[in-house]
Each structure stands twice: as C-alpha cells, then as structure tokens.
PDB file of C-alpha atoms in Angstrom:
ATOM      1  CA  MET V   9      11.180 -22.529 -39.383  1.00 32.00           C
ATOM      2  CA  THR V  10       7.762 -21.244 -39.336  1.00 37.00           C
ATOM      3  CA  GLN V  11       5.078 -22.156 -36.370  1.00 44.00           C
ATOM      4  CA  GLU V  12       1.534 -22.066 -36.696  1.00 44.00           C
ATOM      5  CA  MET V  13      -0.906 -21.325 -34.147  1.00 44.00           C
ATOM      6  CA  ASP V  14      -4.254 -23.251 -33.992  1.00 49.00           C
ATOM      7  CA  VAL V  15      -4.627 -22.634 -30.576  1.00 46.00           C
ATOM      8  CA  LYS V  16      -8.138 -20.706 -30.010  1.00 51.00           C
ATOM      9  CA  CYS V  17      -7.824 -20.439 -26.293  1.00 50.00           C
ATOM     10  CA  SER V  18      -6.398 -21.833 -23.323  1.00 57.00           C
ATOM     11  CA  THR V  19      -6.658 -21.257 -19.699  1.00 57.00           C
ATOM     12  CA  LEU V  20      -4.396 -23.132 -17.005  1.00 57.00           C
ATOM     13  CA  SER V  21      -4.159 -22.631 -13.527  1.00 59.00           C
ATOM     14  CA  GLY V  22      -1.562 -24.281 -10.882  1.00 58.00           C
ATOM     15  CA  ILE V  23      -3.554 -24.565  -7.487  1.00 55.00           C
ATOM     16  CA  PRO V  24      -1.554 -25.647  -4.842  1.00 55.00           C
ATOM     17  CA  THR V  25      -3.489 -26.832  -1.256  1.00 60.00           C
ATOM     18  CA  PRO V  26      -4.584 -24.221   1.434  1.00 58.00           C
ATOM     19  CA  HIS V  27      -1.950 -26.045   3.336  1.00 61.00           C
ATOM     20  CA  ILE V  28       0.835 -24.880   1.233  1.00 64.00           C
ATOM     21  CA  ILE V  29       0.809 -20.822   1.532  1.00 65.00           C
ATOM     22  CA  SER V  30       0.996 -19.871  -2.262  1.00 66.00           C
ATOM     23  CA  PRO V  31      -0.482 -18.102  -4.955  1.00 68.00           C
ATOM     24  CA  TYR V  32      -2.161 -19.220  -8.064  1.00 64.00           C
ATOM     25  CA  LEU V  33      -0.058 -19.709 -11.412  1.00 72.00           C
ATOM     26  CA  GLU V  34      -2.464 -18.378 -13.730  1.00 71.00           C
ATOM     27  CA  LEU V  35      -2.042 -18.085 -17.558  1.00 72.00           C
ATOM     28  CA  ILE V  36      -4.725 -17.204 -20.180  1.00 70.00           C
ATOM     29  CA  PHE V  37      -4.510 -17.260 -23.790  1.00 68.00           C
ATOM     30  CA  LEU V  38      -6.812 -16.107 -26.075  1.00 65.00           C
ATOM     31  CA  ASN V  39      -6.775 -16.301 -30.065  1.00 65.00           C
ATOM     32  CA  ARG V  40      -9.721 -14.543 -31.626  1.00 58.00           C
ATOM     33  CA  LYS V  41      -8.773 -12.424 -34.537  1.00 64.00           C
ATOM     34  CA  LYS V  42      -5.783 -10.855 -32.048  1.00 71.00           C
ATOM     35  CA  TYR V  43      -4.287 -12.854 -29.160  1.00 77.00           C
ATOM     36  CA  LEU V  44      -4.214 -11.905 -25.722  1.00 76.00           C
ATOM     37  CA  GLY V  45      -2.164 -13.249 -23.248  1.00 82.00           C
ATOM     38  CA  ILE V  46      -1.685 -13.235 -19.350  1.00 82.00           C
ATOM     39  CA  VAL V  47       0.413 -14.772 -16.757  1.00 85.00           C
ATOM     40  CA  ASP V  48       0.365 -13.989 -12.860  1.00 84.00           C
ATOM     41  CA  PHE V  49       1.176 -15.112  -9.177  1.00 81.00           C
ATOM     42  CA  GLN V  50      -2.464 -14.320  -8.046  1.00 79.00           C
ATOM     43  CA  PRO V  51      -1.894 -12.303  -4.520  1.00 75.00           C
ATOM     44  CA  LEU V  52      -2.633 -13.814  -1.009  1.00 76.00           C
ATOM     45  CA  TYR V  53      -2.869 -10.837   0.969  1.00 71.00           C
ATOM     46  CA  GLU V  54      -5.036  -7.613  -0.141  1.00 72.00           C
ATOM     47  CA  ASP V  55      -1.986  -5.403   1.066  1.00 67.00           C
ATOM     48  CA  GLU V  56       0.159  -5.562  -2.525  1.00 59.00           C
ATOM     49  CA  ALA V  57       3.212  -4.558  -0.473  1.00 64.00           C
ATOM     50  CA  MET V  58       2.724  -8.148   1.830  1.00 64.00           C
ATOM     51  CA  HIS V  59       2.440 -10.154  -1.344  1.00 57.00           C
ATOM     52  CA  ALA V  60       5.606  -7.895  -3.156  1.00 59.00           C
ATOM     53  CA  SER V  61       7.779  -8.475  -0.837  1.00 61.00           C
ATOM     54  CA  THR V  62       6.883 -12.401  -0.354  1.00 70.00           C
ATOM     55  CA  PHE V  63       6.349 -13.429  -4.043  1.00 74.00           C
ATOM     56  CA  GLU V  64       7.060 -11.223  -6.485  1.00 76.00           C
ATOM     57  CA  SER V  65      10.524 -10.149  -6.201  1.00 79.00           C
ATOM     58  CA  MET V  66      11.314 -13.651  -7.947  1.00 83.00           C
ATOM     59  CA  LEU V  67       9.264 -12.343 -10.694  1.00 87.00           C
ATOM     60  CA  ALA V  68      10.226  -8.800 -11.445  1.00 88.00           C
ATOM     61  CA  PRO V  69      13.497  -9.836 -13.030  1.00 92.00           C
ATOM     62  CA  ILE V  70      11.568 -12.417 -15.432  1.00 92.00           C
ATOM     63  CA  LYS V  71       9.193  -9.564 -16.168  1.00 91.00           C
ATOM     64  CA  GLN V  72      11.980  -7.108 -16.905  1.00 93.00           C
ATOM     65  CA  GLN V  73      13.331  -9.247 -19.744  1.00 94.00           C
ATOM     66  CA  TYR V  74      10.082  -9.179 -21.855  1.00 92.00           C
ATOM     67  CA  PRO V  75       9.070  -5.794 -22.701  1.00 89.00           C
ATOM     68  CA  THR V  76       5.897  -6.771 -25.013  1.00 89.00           C
ATOM     69  CA  LEU V  77       4.359  -8.472 -21.695  1.00 91.00           C
ATOM     70  CA  LYS V  78       4.268  -5.145 -20.144  1.00 88.00           C
ATOM     71  CA  VAL V  79       1.205  -3.694 -21.844  1.00 84.00           C
ATOM     72  CA  LYS V  80      -1.221  -1.666 -19.479  1.00 79.00           C
ATOM     73  CA  VAL V  81      -3.999  -3.810 -18.299  1.00 74.00           C
ATOM     74  CA  SER V  82      -7.652  -2.591 -19.825  1.00 67.00           C
ATOM     75  CA  SER V  83     -10.208  -1.965 -17.138  1.00 67.00           C
ATOM     76  CA  LYS V  84     -12.778  -4.084 -19.051  1.00 65.00           C
ATOM     77  CA  PHE V  85     -10.748  -7.019 -18.854  1.00 62.00           C
ATOM     78  CA  TYR V  86      -9.371  -7.327 -15.082  1.00 66.00           C
ATOM     79  CA  ASP V  87      -9.703  -4.439 -11.947  1.00 67.00           C
ATOM     80  CA  LYS V  88      -5.258  -4.343 -11.626  1.00 67.00           C
ATOM     81  CA  THR V  89      -6.492  -3.272  -7.798  1.00 69.00           C
ATOM     82  CA  GLN V  90      -7.885  -6.454  -7.136  1.00 72.00           C
ATOM     83  CA  LEU V  91      -6.428 -10.188  -7.221  1.00 79.00           C
ATOM     84  CA  PHE V  92      -3.490  -9.616  -9.145  1.00 80.00           C
ATOM     85  CA  SER V  93      -0.110  -8.445  -9.002  1.00 80.00           C
ATOM     86  CA  ASP V  94       1.857  -5.605 -10.162  1.00 82.00           C
ATOM     87  CA  GLU V  95       4.620  -8.469 -11.712  1.00 85.00           C
ATOM     88  CA  MET V  96       1.218  -9.764 -14.079  1.00 86.00           C
ATOM     89  CA  LEU V  97       2.656 -10.477 -17.850  1.00 87.00           C
ATOM     90  CA  PHE V  98      -0.333  -8.931 -20.162  1.00 86.00           C
ATOM     91  CA  THR V  99      -0.126  -8.749 -23.705  1.00 86.00           C
ATOM     92  CA  ARG V 100      -2.460  -8.181 -26.712  1.00 84.00           C
ATOM     93  CA  PHE V 101      -0.670  -8.196 -29.943  1.00 82.00           C
ATOM     94  CA  ASP V 102      -1.330  -9.292 -33.388  1.00 83.00           C
ATOM     95  CA  ASP V 103       2.227 -10.926 -34.671  1.00 83.00           C
ATOM     96  CA  GLU V 104       1.681 -14.747 -33.530  1.00 80.00           C
ATOM     97  CA  SER V 105       5.810 -15.025 -32.974  1.00 85.00           C
ATOM     98  CA  VAL V 106       5.373 -13.148 -29.746  1.00 86.00           C
ATOM     99  CA  VAL V 107       3.915 -16.471 -28.352  1.00 85.00           C
ATOM    100  CA  PHE V 108       7.468 -18.213 -29.198  1.00 87.00           C
ATOM    101  CA  ASP V 109       9.480 -15.173 -28.705  1.00 90.00           C
ATOM    102  CA  GLU V 110       8.396 -13.811 -25.445  1.00 91.00           C
ATOM    103  CA  LEU V 111       5.020 -15.651 -23.848  1.00 89.00           C
ATOM    104  CA  PHE V 112       5.898 -19.000 -24.387  1.00 89.00           C
ATOM    105  CA  PRO V 113       9.484 -18.493 -22.736  1.00 92.00           C
ATOM    106  CA  ALA V 114       8.198 -16.160 -20.057  1.00 91.00           C
ATOM    107  CA  PHE V 115       5.774 -18.193 -18.950  1.00 89.00           C
ATOM    108  CA  GLN V 116       8.305 -21.325 -18.727  1.00 91.00           C
ATOM    109  CA  GLU V 117      10.116 -19.123 -16.643  1.00 93.00           C
ATOM    110  CA  TYR V 118       7.208 -17.713 -14.121  1.00 89.00           C
ATOM    111  CA  VAL V 119       6.110 -21.646 -13.852  1.00 88.00           C
ATOM    112  CA  ALA V 120       9.691 -22.747 -12.456  1.00 90.00           C
ATOM    113  CA  SER V 121       9.680 -19.907 -10.099  1.00 89.00           C
ATOM    114  CA  HIS V 122       6.318 -20.876  -8.872  1.00 85.00           C
ATOM    115  CA  VAL V 123       7.513 -24.904  -8.773  1.00 86.00           C
ATOM    116  CA  ASP V 124      10.861 -23.720  -6.762  1.00 87.00           C
ATOM    117  CA  MET V 125       8.415 -21.921  -4.521  1.00 83.00           C
ATOM    118  CA  ILE V 126       6.168 -24.963  -3.822  1.00 82.00           C
ATOM    119  CA  LYS V 127       9.146 -27.191  -3.268  1.00 84.00           C
ATOM    120  CA  GLN V 128      10.822 -24.788  -0.502  1.00 83.00           C
ATOM    121  CA  SER V 129       7.440 -24.103   1.290  1.00 79.00           C
ATOM    122  CA  THR V 130       6.023 -26.016   4.353  1.00 78.00           C
ATOM    123  CA  PRO V 131       2.978 -27.080   5.435  1.00 81.00           C
ATOM    124  CA  CYS V 132       0.825 -24.583   7.091  1.00 79.00           C
ATOM    125  CA  HIS V 133      -0.595 -26.337  10.445  1.00 83.00           C
ATOM    126  CA  ASP V 134      -2.800 -23.076  11.427  1.00 86.00           C
ATOM    127  CA  ILE V 135      -6.247 -24.071  10.495  1.00 87.00           C
ATOM    128  CA  GLU V 136      -7.209 -19.891  10.316  1.00 88.00           C
ATOM    129  CA  GLN V 137      -4.355 -19.298   7.940  1.00 82.00           C
ATOM    130  CA  CYS V 138      -5.233 -22.213   5.966  1.00 83.00           C
ATOM    131  CA  ASN V 139      -8.756 -20.895   5.485  1.00 86.00           C
ATOM    132  CA  LYS V 140      -7.889 -17.548   4.280  1.00 84.00           C
ATOM    133  CA  VAL V 141      -5.861 -19.026   1.782  1.00 82.00           C
ATOM    134  CA  LEU V 142      -8.554 -20.687   0.825  1.00 84.00           C
ATOM    135  CA  ASP V 143     -10.919 -17.891   0.820  1.00 88.00           C
ATOM    136  CA  ARG V 144      -8.530 -15.977  -0.911  1.00 84.00           C
ATOM    137  CA  HIS V 145      -8.256 -18.775  -3.478  1.00 84.00           C
ATOM    138  CA  GLY V 146     -12.046 -18.703  -3.823  1.00 88.00           C
ATOM    139  CA  ALA V 147     -12.703 -15.080  -4.348  1.00 88.00           C
ATOM    140  CA  TYR V 148     -10.070 -15.324  -7.174  1.00 85.00           C
ATOM    141  CA  ASP V 149     -11.924 -18.062  -8.703  1.00 87.00           C
ATOM    142  CA  THR V 150     -15.403 -15.775  -8.476  1.00 90.00           C
ATOM    143  CA  TYR V 151     -13.694 -12.813  -9.671  1.00 87.00           C
ATOM    144  CA  SER V 152     -12.155 -14.602 -12.777  1.00 84.00           C
ATOM    145  CA  ALA V 153     -15.526 -16.886 -13.471  1.00 87.00           C
ATOM    146  CA  GLU V 154     -17.559 -13.934 -14.046  1.00 87.00           C
ATOM    147  CA  ARG V 155     -14.822 -12.061 -16.654  1.00 82.00           C
ATOM    148  CA  ASP V 156     -12.363 -14.416 -18.024  1.00 77.00           C
ATOM    149  CA  PRO V 157     -12.595 -13.508 -21.343  1.00 71.00           C
ATOM    150  CA  ALA V 158     -12.566 -17.228 -22.497  1.00 75.00           C
ATOM    151  CA  THR V 159     -16.009 -17.533 -21.471  1.00 81.00           C
ATOM    152  CA  GLY V 160     -17.668 -15.672 -24.317  1.00 81.00           C
ATOM    153  CA  LEU V 161     -15.813 -17.863 -26.808  1.00 79.00           C
ATOM    154  CA  PHE V 162     -16.572 -21.076 -24.945  1.00 84.00           C
ATOM    155  CA  ALA V 163     -20.589 -19.830 -25.352  1.00 89.00           C
ATOM    156  CA  ALA V 164     -19.825 -18.772 -29.129  1.00 87.00           C
ATOM    157  CA  MET V 165     -18.664 -22.415 -29.301  1.00 86.00           C
ATOM    158  CA  PHE V 166     -20.553 -24.815 -27.603  1.00 90.00           C
ATOM    159  CA  GLY V 167     -23.514 -22.972 -25.876  1.00 92.00           C
ATOM    160  CA  LYS V 168     -23.719 -20.884 -22.860  1.00 90.00           C
ATOM    161  CA  GLU V 169     -24.852 -23.381 -20.349  1.00 91.00           C
ATOM    162  CA  TRP V 170     -21.798 -25.850 -20.975  1.00 92.00           C
ATOM    163  CA  ALA V 171     -19.789 -22.455 -20.877  1.00 91.00           C
ATOM    164  CA  ASP V 172     -21.173 -21.437 -17.122  1.00 91.00           C
ATOM    165  CA  GLU V 173     -20.579 -25.211 -16.154  1.00 91.00           C
ATOM    166  CA  PHE V 174     -17.566 -25.637 -17.795  1.00 90.00           C
ATOM    167  CA  VAL V 175     -15.886 -22.357 -15.900  1.00 90.00           C
ATOM    168  CA  TYR V 176     -17.393 -22.547 -12.773  1.00 92.00           C
ATOM    169  CA  ASP V 177     -17.000 -26.154 -12.034  1.00 91.00           C
ATOM    170  CA  PHE V 178     -13.902 -26.656 -13.764  1.00 88.00           C
ATOM    171  CA  LEU V 179     -11.566 -23.933 -14.848  1.00 83.00           C
ATOM    172  CA  PHE V 180     -12.070 -21.729 -11.560  1.00 86.00           C
ATOM    173  CA  GLY V 181     -13.598 -24.605  -9.265  1.00 86.00           C
ATOM    174  CA  LEU V 182     -13.910 -22.829  -6.158  1.00 85.00           C
ATOM    175  CA  SER V 183     -15.721 -20.125  -7.605  1.00 89.00           C
ATOM    176  CA  GLU V 184     -19.390 -19.537  -6.389  1.00 90.00           C
ATOM    177  CA  LYS V 185     -22.179 -19.630  -8.958  1.00 86.00           C
ATOM    178  CA  PRO V 186     -24.655 -17.521  -8.887  1.00 82.00           C
ATOM    179  CA  SER V 187     -27.699 -18.842  -7.915  1.00 77.00           C
ATOM    180  CA  MET V 188     -30.601 -18.852 -10.731  1.00 65.00           C
ATOM    181  CA  ASP V 189     -32.369 -15.310  -9.133  1.00 64.00           C
ATOM    182  CA  GLU V 190     -28.814 -13.641  -9.300  1.00 64.00           C
ATOM    183  CA  LYS V 191     -27.902 -15.181 -12.628  1.00 61.00           C
ATOM    184  CA  ALA V 192     -31.529 -13.713 -13.807  1.00 58.00           C
ATOM    185  CA  LYS V 193     -30.615 -10.245 -13.098  1.00 60.00           C
ATOM    186  CA  LYS V 194     -26.699 -11.108 -14.039  1.00 58.00           C
ATOM    187  CA  ASP V 195     -28.504 -11.631 -17.735  1.00 58.00           C
ATOM    188  CA  GLU V 196     -30.130  -8.346 -17.660  1.00 57.00           C
ATOM    189  CA  GLN V 197     -27.316  -5.913 -16.950  1.00 59.00           C
ATOM    190  CA  PRO V 198     -24.369  -5.181 -19.152  1.00 58.00           C
ATOM    191  CA  SER V 199     -21.406  -8.480 -18.694  1.00 55.00           C
ATOM    192  CA  LYS V 200     -18.457  -7.526 -17.152  1.00 54.00           C
ATOM    193  CA  ASN V 201     -17.204 -10.406 -19.360  1.00 51.00           C
ATOM    194  CA  PRO V 202     -15.774  -8.431 -22.952  1.00 48.00           C
ATOM    195  CA  TYR V 203     -16.291 -11.987 -24.862  1.00 43.00           C
ATOM    196  CA  ALA V 204     -19.681 -12.485 -23.332  1.00 46.00           C
ATOM    197  CA  ASN V 205     -21.939 -11.502 -26.483  1.00 47.00           C
ATOM    198  CA  SER V 206     -19.543 -13.439 -28.825  1.00 43.00           C
ATOM    199  CA  SER V 207     -21.686 -15.119 -31.518  1.00 41.00           C
ATOM    200  CA  LYS V 208     -20.135 -18.036 -33.781  1.00 41.00           C
TER     201      LYS V 208
END
C-alpha cells in the first residue's frame, strides 16, 4: 500500500511546566522538495554529561535502531553544541518511505519515553531551580525561533509578518521577540535561517 505525503511542514513541541524538571520534546518535519526531520530532548543543562546521564540513556537504544536518522547536523541549521543533545535524531532524505519506516516509529518511541519520564517525575518546589528550567526553555525557544527552517516556508506561504507572529508567539511561545531596532538590524544581516529568503 502506498502512503502519499502532502504535509509541507510540521513543528511539534511537548513542553512540561517548569515545576517538572524535564526537557522539551521537539519534532520538526519539513517537506520542501527534499525532506528534513528532527526529533530531540532539549537539554536542561549546559553540561552535556549531566543531560546525558539524566535523560539520554533512555534515548540511545532507540536511536541505534534507526541508522537513517543519524545524519550529521549541518551548522547552517543548528549549532549542535547549543541546546541540542547527542541523541538528537536528524535526517535529510528524498525517499518518503523513510517517514513511515523510520522517522515516525522513532518519534513514537521518543514520545513514549517522554510521557514515561513525565509520569515518573516529581514536582519541583525549589523556585530557583524552576526558574532555571524556565530560562532554559526560553533560551531554546529564542534560538529555535531565529533558526527554525519552517519560518522561511511560512513566510513564503503567508507573509513574513504572519510567519514571525506565528513562530515567536505560538510555536516558540517562550521566545524573546526582537525589538523593532533589533529586527531592522537583523533584516540587514544575512539570516541564520536557511529558508528565510524562500519565495512562493
């Protein structure tokens, strides 16, 4: 049976409250002639070793099952040293069968792991620690809002103003939207987003 792909772009974030010490669950799927897929648990700690020992041990066995999802991350999308884990699933491909054979099954397993982690978590009553979690989520949102490859596609389809509001206020609601002056300076500089100059 053939399954046809007509989804152009999908971004999904699973965001626990800051009272639960848990990372983001992030899915980005982009269909623009070629496919791009990203699934990750966003680190809560700047020290990768702390994140790895706490969260990544449950992801490594899943990632090992899906060789197509181990593509090296291009620096034009993300700086892997910031806010991304060593167990991030990243893939670029032409054959849409990868979606059904590897990407979606792996995503389901990551979701199941994330749900189990939330169920086993206990509320954090340390205000300082809760604020650190919230700040980390905010930093991730701001970084992603500036670089998300879907932004350029949204801008091409619906206009830049709509795309910026959707990305900053909805997709990455904890992000810091640039001021008018910052936005003007940013527009004069080469974009960090590889799809920012996309056209219809």
